[in-house]
PDB file of C-alpha atoms in Angstrom:
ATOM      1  CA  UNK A  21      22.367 -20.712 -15.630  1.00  0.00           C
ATOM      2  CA  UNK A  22      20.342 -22.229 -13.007  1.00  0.00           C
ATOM      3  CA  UNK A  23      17.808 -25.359 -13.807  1.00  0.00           C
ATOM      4  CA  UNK A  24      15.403 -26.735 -11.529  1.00  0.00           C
ATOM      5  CA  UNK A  25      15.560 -26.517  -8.169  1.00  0.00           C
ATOM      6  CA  UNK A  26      15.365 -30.155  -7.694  1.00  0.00           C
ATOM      7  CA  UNK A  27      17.125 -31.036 -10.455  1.00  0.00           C
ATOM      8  CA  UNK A  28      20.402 -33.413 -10.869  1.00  0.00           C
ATOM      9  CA  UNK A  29      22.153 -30.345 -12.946  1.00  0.00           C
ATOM     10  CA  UNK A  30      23.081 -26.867 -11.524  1.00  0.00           C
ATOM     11  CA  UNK A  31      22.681 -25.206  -8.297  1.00  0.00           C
ATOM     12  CA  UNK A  32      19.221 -24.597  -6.362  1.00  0.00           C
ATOM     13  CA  UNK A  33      18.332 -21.186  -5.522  1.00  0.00           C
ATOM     14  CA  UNK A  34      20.048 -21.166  -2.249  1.00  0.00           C
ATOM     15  CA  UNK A  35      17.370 -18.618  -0.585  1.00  0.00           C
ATOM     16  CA  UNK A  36      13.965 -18.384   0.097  1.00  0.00           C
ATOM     17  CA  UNK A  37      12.616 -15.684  -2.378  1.00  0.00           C
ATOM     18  CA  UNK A  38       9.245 -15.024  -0.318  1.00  0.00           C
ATOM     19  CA  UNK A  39      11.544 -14.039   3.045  1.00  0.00           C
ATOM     20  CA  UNK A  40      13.909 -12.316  -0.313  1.00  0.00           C
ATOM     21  CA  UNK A  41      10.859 -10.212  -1.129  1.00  0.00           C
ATOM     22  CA  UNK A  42       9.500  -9.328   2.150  1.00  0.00           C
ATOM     23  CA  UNK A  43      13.210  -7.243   2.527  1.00  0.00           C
ATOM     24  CA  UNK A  44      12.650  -5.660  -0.675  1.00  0.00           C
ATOM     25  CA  UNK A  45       9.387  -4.380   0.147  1.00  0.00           C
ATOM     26  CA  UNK A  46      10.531  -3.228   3.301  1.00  0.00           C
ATOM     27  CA  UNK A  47      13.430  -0.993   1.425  1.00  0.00           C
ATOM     28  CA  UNK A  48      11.036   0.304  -0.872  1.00  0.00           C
ATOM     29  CA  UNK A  49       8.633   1.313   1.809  1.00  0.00           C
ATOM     30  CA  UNK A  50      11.478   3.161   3.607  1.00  0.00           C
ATOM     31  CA  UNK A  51      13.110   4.583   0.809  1.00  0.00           C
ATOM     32  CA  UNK A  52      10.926   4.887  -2.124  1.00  0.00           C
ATOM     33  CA  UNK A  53      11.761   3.675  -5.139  1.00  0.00           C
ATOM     34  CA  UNK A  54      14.819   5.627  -6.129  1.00  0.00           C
ATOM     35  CA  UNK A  55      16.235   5.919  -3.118  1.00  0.00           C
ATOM     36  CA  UNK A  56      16.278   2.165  -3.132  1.00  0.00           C
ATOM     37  CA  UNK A  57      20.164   1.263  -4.727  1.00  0.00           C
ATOM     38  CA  UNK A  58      20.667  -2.205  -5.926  1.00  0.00           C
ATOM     39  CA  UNK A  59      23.074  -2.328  -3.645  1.00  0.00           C
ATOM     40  CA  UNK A  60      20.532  -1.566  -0.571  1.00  0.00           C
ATOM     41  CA  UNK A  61      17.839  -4.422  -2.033  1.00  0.00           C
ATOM     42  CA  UNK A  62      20.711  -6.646  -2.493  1.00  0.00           C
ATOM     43  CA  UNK A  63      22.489  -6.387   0.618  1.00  0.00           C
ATOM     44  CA  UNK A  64      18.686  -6.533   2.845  1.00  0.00           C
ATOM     45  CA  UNK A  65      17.180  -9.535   1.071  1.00  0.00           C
ATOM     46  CA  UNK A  66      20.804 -11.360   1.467  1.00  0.00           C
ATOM     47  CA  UNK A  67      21.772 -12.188  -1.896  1.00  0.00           C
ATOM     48  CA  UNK A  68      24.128 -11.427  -5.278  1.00  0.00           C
ATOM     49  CA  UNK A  69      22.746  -8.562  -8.085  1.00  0.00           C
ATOM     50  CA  UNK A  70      22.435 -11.676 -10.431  1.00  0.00           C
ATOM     51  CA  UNK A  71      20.514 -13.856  -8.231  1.00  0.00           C
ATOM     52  CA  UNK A  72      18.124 -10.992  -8.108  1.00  0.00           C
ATOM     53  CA  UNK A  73      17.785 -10.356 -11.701  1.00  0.00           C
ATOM     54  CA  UNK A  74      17.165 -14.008 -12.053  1.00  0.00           C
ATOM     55  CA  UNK A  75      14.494 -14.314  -9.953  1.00  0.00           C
ATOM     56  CA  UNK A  76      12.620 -10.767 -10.015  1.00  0.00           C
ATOM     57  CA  UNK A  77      13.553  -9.309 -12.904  1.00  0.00           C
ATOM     58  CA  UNK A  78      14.654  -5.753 -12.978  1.00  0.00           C
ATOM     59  CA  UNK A  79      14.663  -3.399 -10.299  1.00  0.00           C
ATOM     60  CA  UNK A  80      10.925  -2.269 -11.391  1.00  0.00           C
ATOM     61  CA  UNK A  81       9.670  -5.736 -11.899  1.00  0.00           C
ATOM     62  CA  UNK A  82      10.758  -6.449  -8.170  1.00  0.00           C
ATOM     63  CA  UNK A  83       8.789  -2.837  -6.901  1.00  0.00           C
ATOM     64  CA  UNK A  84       5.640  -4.568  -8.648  1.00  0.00           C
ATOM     65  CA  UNK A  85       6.242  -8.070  -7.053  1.00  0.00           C
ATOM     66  CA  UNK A  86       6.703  -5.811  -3.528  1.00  0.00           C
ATOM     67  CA  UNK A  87       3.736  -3.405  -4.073  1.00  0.00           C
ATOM     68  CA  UNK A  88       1.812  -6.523  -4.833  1.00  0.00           C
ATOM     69  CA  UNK A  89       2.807  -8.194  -1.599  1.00  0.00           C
ATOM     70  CA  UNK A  90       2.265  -4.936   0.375  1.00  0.00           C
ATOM     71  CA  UNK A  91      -1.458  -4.953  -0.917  1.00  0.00           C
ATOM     72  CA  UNK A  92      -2.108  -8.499   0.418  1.00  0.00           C
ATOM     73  CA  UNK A  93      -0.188  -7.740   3.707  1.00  0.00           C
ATOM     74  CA  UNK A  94       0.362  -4.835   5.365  1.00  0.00           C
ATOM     75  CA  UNK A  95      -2.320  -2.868   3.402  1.00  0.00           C
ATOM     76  CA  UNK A  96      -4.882  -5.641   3.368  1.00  0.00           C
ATOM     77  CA  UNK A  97      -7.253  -3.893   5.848  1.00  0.00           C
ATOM     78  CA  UNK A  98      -8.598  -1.911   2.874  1.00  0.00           C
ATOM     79  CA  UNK A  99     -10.130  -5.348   1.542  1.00  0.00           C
ATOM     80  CA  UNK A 100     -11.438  -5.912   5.137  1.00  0.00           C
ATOM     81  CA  UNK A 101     -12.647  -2.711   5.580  1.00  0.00           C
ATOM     82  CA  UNK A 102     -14.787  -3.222   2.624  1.00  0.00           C
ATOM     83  CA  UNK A 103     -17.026  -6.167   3.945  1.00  0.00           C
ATOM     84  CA  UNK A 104     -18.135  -3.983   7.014  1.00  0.00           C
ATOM     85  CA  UNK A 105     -21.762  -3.678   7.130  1.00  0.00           C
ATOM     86  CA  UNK A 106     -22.270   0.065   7.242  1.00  0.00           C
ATOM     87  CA  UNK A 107     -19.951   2.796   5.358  1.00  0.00           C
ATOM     88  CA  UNK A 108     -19.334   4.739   8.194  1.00  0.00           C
ATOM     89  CA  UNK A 109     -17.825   1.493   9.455  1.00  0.00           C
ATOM     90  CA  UNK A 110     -15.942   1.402   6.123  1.00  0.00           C
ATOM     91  CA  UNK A 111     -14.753   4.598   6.513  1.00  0.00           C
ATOM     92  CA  UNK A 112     -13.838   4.205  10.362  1.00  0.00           C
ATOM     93  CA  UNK A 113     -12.126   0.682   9.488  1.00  0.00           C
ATOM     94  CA  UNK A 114     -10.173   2.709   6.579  1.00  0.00           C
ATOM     95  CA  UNK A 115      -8.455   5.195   8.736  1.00  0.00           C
ATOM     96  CA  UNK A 116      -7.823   2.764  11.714  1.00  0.00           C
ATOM     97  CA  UNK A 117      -6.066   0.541   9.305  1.00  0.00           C
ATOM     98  CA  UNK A 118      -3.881   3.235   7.953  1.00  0.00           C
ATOM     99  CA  UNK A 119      -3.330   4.707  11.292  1.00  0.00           C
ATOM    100  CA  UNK A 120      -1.783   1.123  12.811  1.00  0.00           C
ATOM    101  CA  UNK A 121       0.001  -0.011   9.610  1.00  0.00           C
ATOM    102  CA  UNK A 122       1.751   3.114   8.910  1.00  0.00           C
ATOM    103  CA  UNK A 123       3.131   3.559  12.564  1.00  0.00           C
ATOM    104  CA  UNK A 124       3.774  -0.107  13.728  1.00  0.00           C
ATOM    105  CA  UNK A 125       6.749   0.174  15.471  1.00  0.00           C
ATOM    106  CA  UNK A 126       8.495  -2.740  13.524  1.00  0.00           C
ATOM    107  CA  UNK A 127       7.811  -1.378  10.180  1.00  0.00           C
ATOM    108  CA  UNK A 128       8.912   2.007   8.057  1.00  0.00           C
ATOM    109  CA  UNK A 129       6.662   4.896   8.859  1.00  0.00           C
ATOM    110  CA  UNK A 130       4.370   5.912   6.222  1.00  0.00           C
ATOM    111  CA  UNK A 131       2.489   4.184   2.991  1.00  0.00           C
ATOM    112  CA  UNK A 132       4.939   2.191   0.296  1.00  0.00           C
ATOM    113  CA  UNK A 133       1.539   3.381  -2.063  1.00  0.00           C
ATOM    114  CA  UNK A 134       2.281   6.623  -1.042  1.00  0.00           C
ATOM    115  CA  UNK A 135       5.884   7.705  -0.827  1.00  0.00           C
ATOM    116  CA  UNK A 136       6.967   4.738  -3.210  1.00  0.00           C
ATOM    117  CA  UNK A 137       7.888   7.708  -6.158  1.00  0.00           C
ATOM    118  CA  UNK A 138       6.408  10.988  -4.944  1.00  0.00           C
ATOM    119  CA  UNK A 139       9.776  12.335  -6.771  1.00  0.00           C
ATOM    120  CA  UNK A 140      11.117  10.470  -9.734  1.00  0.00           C
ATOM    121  CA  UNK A 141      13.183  11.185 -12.910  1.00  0.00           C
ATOM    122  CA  UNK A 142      12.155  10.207 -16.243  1.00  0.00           C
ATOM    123  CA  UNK A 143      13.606   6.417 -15.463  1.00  0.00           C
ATOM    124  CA  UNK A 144      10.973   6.179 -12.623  1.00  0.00           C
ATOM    125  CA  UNK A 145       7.965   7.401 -14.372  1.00  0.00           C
ATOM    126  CA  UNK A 146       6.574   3.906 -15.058  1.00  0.00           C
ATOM    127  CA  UNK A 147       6.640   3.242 -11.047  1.00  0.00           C
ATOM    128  CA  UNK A 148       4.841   6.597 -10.820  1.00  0.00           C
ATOM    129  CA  UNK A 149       2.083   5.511 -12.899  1.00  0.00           C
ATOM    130  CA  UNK A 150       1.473   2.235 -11.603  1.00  0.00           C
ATOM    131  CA  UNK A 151       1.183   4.075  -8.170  1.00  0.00           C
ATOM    132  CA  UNK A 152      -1.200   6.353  -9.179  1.00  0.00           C
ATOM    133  CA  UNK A 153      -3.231   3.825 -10.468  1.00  0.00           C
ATOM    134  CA  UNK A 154      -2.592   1.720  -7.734  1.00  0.00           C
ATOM    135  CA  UNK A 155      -4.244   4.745  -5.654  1.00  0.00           C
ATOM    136  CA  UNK A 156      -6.975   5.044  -7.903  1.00  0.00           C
ATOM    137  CA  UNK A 157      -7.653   1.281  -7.540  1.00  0.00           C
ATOM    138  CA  UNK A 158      -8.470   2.021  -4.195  1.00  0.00           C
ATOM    139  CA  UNK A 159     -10.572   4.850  -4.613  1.00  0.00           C
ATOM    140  CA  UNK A 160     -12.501   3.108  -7.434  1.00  0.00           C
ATOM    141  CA  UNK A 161     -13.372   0.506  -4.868  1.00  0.00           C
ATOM    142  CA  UNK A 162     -14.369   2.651  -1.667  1.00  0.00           C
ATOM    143  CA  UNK A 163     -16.465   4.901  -4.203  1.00  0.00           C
ATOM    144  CA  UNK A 164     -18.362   1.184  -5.531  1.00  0.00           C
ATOM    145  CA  UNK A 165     -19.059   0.412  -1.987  1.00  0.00           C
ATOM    146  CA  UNK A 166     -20.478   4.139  -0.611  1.00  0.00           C
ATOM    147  CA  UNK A 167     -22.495   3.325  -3.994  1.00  0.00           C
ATOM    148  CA  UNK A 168     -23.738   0.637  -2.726  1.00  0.00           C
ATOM    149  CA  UNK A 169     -24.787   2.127   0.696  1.00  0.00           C
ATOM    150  CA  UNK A 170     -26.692   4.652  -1.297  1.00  0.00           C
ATOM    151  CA  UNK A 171     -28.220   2.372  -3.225  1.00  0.00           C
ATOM    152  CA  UNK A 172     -28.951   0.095   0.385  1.00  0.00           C
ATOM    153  CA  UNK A 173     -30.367   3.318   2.028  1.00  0.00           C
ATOM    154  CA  UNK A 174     -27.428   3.175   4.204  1.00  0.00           C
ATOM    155  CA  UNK A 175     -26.731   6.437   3.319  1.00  0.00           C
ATOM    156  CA  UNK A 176     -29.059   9.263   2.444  1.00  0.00           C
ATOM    157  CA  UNK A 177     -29.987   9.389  -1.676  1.00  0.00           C
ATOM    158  CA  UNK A 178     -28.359  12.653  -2.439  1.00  0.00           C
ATOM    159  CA  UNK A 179     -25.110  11.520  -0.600  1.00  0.00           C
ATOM    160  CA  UNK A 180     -22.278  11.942  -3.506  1.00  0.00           C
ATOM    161  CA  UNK A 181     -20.415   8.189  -3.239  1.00  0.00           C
ATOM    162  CA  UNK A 182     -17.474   9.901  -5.066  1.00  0.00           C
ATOM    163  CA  UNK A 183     -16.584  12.722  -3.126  1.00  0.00           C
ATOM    164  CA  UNK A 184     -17.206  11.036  -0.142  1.00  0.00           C
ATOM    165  CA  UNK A 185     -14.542   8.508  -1.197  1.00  0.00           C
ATOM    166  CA  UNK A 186     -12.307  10.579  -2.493  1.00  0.00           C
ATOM    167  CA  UNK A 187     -12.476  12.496   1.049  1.00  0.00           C
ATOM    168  CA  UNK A 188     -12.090   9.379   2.830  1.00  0.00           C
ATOM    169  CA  UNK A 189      -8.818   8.132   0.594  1.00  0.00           C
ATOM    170  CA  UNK A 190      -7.193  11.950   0.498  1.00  0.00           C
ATOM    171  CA  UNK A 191      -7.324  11.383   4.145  1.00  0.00           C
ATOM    172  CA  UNK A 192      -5.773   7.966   4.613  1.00  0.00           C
ATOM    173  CA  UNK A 193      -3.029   8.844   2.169  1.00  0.00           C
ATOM    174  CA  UNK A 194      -2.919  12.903   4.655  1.00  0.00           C
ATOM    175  CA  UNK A 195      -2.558  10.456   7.653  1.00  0.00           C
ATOM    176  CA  UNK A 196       0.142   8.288   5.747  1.00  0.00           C
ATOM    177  CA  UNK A 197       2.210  11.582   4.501  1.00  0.00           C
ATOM    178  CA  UNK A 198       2.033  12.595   8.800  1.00  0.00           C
ATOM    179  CA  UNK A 199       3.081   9.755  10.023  1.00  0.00           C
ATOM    180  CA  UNK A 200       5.815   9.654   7.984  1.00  0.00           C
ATOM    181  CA  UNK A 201       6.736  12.706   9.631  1.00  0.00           C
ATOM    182  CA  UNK A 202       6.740  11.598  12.982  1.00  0.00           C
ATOM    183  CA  UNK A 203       3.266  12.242  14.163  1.00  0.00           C
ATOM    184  CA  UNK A 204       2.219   9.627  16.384  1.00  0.00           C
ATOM    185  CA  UNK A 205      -0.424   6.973  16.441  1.00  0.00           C
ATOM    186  CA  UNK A 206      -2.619   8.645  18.947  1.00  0.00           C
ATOM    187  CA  UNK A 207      -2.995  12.222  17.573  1.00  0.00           C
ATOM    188  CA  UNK A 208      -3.339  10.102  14.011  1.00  0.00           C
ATOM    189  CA  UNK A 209      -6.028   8.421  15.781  1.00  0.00           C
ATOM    190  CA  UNK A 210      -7.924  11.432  16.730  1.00  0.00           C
ATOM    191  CA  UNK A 211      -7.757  13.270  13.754  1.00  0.00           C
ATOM    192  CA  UNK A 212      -9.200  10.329  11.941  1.00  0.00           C
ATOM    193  CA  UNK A 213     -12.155   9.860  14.552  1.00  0.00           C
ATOM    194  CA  UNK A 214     -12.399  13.849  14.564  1.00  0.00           C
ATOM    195  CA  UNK A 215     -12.553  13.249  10.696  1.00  0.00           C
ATOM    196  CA  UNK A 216     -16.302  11.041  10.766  1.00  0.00           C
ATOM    197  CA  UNK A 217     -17.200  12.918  13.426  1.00  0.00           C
ATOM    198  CA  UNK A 218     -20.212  14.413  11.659  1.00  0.00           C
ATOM    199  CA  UNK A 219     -20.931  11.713   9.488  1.00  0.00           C
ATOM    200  CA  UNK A 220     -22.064  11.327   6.455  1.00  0.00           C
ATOM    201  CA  UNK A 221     -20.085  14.706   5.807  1.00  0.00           C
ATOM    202  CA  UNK A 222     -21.594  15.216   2.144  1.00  0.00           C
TER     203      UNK A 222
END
């Protein structure tokens, strides 16, 4: 059993578990959840099955730690996007931000939110909840902030903040789904300008 890293007894860690989790996320995002083996997580983020039990937890405690540090990386633009000044600059900063993180060259194709457990057995249900409501999270919030741009005059009064968000979101995660598929960042980029084209839409 491991003590303190600094301790006089036992071994440290012997890896750096932010670089360890950075790998895992990048599995899941490639593979999904199930098709994520111990053995795959393992053998990316360089270390033994019990090292990784001891310091994440079970396979679905390590998704949570990685869909956590997704959100504050890769998928941080939807906080960003959020402080622009005008919702149709939300919107626009939205889709540009799921356009470049889900086809960086470096990085799997697609949206870890997304294809994390579009297809799970029983065993993976929990993951498919907490993605959901991850998804929902982010709704919830681009639906509070075309609120507010009602309530600003930003948009027009009978605008409906909900559907409008819930257009803007289906289309992020539509753009995600393609780009998994190979479509390519400039026809993604076009659809999504095509997309606001006659803004405010509702």
């Amino acid at each position: 059993m491991e003590t303190k890293q600094n301790g006089p007894i036992g071994r440290p860690r012997g890896f750096d578990a932010d670089e360890a989790l950075e790998r895992a996320m990048l599995v899941f995002w490639r593979h999904g959840y199930e098709g994520a083996s111990t053995a795959n997580l393992t053998n990316a983020m360089g270390i033994s099955t019990t090292s990784m039990y001891a310091a994440f937890g079970n396979k679905e405690k390590l998704f949570r730690k990685a869909l956590e540090r997704y959100s504050e990386g890769p998928s941080a633009y939807l906080a960003r996007a959020m402080e622009e000044p005008t919702a149709l600059g939300v919107a626009t900063a939205i889709l540009a931000g799921t356009v470049r993180t889900t086809t960086r060259p470096a990085s799997p194709r697609g949206c870890l939110g997304v294809q994390g457990a579009l297809t799970a057995s029983d065993s993976g249900q929990e993951v498919c909840d907490l993605l959901v409501a991850w998804r929902n999270d982010g709704y919830s919030r681009v639906r509070e902030r075309f609120q507010r741009a009602v309530d600003d005059g930003d948009l027009p009064a009978e605008t409906d903040p909900g559907l409008l968000a819930r257009y803007v979101t289906t289309f992020a995660y539509g753009i995600a789904v393609q780009a998994a598929s190979g479509v390519g960042r400039n026809e993604l980029q076009e659809m999504a300008d095509a997309a606001l084209r006659n803004w405010p839409l509702f």
